[in-house]
Coordinates of C-alpha atoms in Angstrom, one line a residue:
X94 CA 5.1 133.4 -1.7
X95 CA 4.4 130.2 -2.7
X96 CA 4.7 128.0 -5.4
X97 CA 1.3 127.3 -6.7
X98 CA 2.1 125.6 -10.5
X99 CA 4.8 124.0 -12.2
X100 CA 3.9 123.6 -16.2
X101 CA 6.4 121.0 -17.9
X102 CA 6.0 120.4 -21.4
X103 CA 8.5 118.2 -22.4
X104 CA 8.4 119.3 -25.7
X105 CA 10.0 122.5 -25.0
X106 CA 12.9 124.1 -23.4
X107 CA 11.4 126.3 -21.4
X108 CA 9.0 125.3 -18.6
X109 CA 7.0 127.6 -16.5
X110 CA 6.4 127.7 -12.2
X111 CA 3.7 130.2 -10.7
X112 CA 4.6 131.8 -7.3
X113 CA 1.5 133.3 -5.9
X114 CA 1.6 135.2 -2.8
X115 CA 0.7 133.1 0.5
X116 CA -1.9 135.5 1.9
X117 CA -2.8 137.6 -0.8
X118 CA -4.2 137.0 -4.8
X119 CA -1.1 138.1 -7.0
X120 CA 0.7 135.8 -9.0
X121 CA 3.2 135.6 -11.8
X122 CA 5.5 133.0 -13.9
X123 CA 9.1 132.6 -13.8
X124 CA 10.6 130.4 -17.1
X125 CA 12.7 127.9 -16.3
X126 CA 14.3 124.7 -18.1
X127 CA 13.6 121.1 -18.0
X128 CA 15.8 120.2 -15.4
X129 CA 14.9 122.6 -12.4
X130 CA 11.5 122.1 -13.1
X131 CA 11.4 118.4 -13.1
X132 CA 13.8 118.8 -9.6
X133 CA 11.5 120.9 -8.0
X134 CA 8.1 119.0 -9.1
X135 CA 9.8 115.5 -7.8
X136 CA 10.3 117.2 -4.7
X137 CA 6.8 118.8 -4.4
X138 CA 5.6 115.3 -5.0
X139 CA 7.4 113.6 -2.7
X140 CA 9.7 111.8 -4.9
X141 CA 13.2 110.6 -3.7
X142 CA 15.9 110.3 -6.4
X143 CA 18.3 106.8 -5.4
X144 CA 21.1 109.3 -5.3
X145 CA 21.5 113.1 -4.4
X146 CA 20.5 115.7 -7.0
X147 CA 22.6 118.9 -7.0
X148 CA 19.8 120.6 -4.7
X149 CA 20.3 118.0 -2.7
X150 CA 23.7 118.4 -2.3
X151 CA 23.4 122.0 -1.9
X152 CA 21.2 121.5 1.2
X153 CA 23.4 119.4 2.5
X154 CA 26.7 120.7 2.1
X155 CA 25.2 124.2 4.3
X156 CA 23.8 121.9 6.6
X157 CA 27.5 120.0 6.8
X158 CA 29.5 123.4 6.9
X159 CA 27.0 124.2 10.2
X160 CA 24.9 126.8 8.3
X161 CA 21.1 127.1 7.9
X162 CA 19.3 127.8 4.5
X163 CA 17.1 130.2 6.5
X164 CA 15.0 131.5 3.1
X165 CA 15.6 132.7 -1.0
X166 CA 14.6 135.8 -2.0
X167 CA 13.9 136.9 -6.0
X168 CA 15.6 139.9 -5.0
X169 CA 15.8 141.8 -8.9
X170 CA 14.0 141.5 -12.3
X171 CA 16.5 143.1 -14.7
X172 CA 15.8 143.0 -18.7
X173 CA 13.2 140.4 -18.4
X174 CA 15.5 138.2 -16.2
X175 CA 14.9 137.5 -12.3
X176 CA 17.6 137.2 -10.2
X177 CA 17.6 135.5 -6.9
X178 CA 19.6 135.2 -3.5
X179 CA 19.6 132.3 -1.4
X180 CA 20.3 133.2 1.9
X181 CA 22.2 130.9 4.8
X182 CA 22.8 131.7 8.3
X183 CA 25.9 130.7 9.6
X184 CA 27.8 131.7 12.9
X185 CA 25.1 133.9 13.5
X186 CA 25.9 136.0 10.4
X187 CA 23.4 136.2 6.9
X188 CA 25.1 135.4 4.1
X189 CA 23.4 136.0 0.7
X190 CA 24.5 133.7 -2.1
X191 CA 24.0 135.0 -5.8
X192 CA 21.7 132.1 -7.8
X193 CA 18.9 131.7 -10.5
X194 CA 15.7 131.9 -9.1
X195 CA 14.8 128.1 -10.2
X196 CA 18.5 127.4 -8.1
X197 CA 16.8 129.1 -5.5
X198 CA 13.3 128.1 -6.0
X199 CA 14.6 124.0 -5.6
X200 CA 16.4 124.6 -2.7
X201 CA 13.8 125.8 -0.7
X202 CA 11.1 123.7 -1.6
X203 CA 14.2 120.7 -0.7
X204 CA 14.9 122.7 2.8
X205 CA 11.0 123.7 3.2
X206 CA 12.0 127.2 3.7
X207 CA 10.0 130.5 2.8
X208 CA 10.3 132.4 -0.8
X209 CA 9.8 135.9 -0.3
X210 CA 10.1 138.1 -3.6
X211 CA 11.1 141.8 -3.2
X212 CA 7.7 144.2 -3.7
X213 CA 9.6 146.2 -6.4
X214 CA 10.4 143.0 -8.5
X215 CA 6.5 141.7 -7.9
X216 CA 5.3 145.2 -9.0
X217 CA 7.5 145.1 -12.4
X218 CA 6.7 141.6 -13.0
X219 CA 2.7 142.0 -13.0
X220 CA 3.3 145.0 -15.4
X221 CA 5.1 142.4 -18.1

């Protein structure tokens, strides 16, 4: 997937990103709140805060620990709520870390790793 739009409206809790698959035409939003959204649209853009956000920090603290953030995956969609993994190689082993999907989403556009989202949850979710 990739992330193809991040809506912030400032006025509002709740902002909105569109993942859209890399090599194919189906899309869908995920709601998230201020905060992630303005993290992972700084990012996008470029934008360097003068000290480490919490993404930041989570990036580095695998990369300190010798472990890879090798990918996130939005792994569930349970009662209108997505739930995501972000997964970290480490000693050769694949460990999958419980997180919110915009959690998930940050990281990997701050490690430029791939989101995959389970078929299952992308079926449900264009059925909403």
């Amino acid at each position: 997937m990739e992330l193809r739009r991040i809506i912030i409206n400032e006025i509002d809790d709740h902002q909105v990103i569109v993942l859209r698959e890399a090599d194919g035409e189906r899309s869908f939003p995920i709601v998230i709140g201020l905060f992630e959204a303005t993290s992972i649209d700084r990012r996008v853009k470029g934008l360097q805060a003068p000290r480490p956000l919490t993404h930041d920090l989570i990036v580095s603290v695998v990369d300190q620990l010798g472990g890879e953030v090798q990918d996130i995956i939005i792994s569930e969609l349970k009662e209108h709520t997505y739930f995501a993994k972000l997964r970290v190689k480490h000693d050769g082993e694949l460990i999958e870390v419980d997180c919110r999907p915009s959690d998930a989403i940050a990281v990997a556009v701050t490690a430029k790793v791939p989101i995959y989202v389970n078929e299952e949850v992308l079926g449900e979710a264009l059925e909403d």
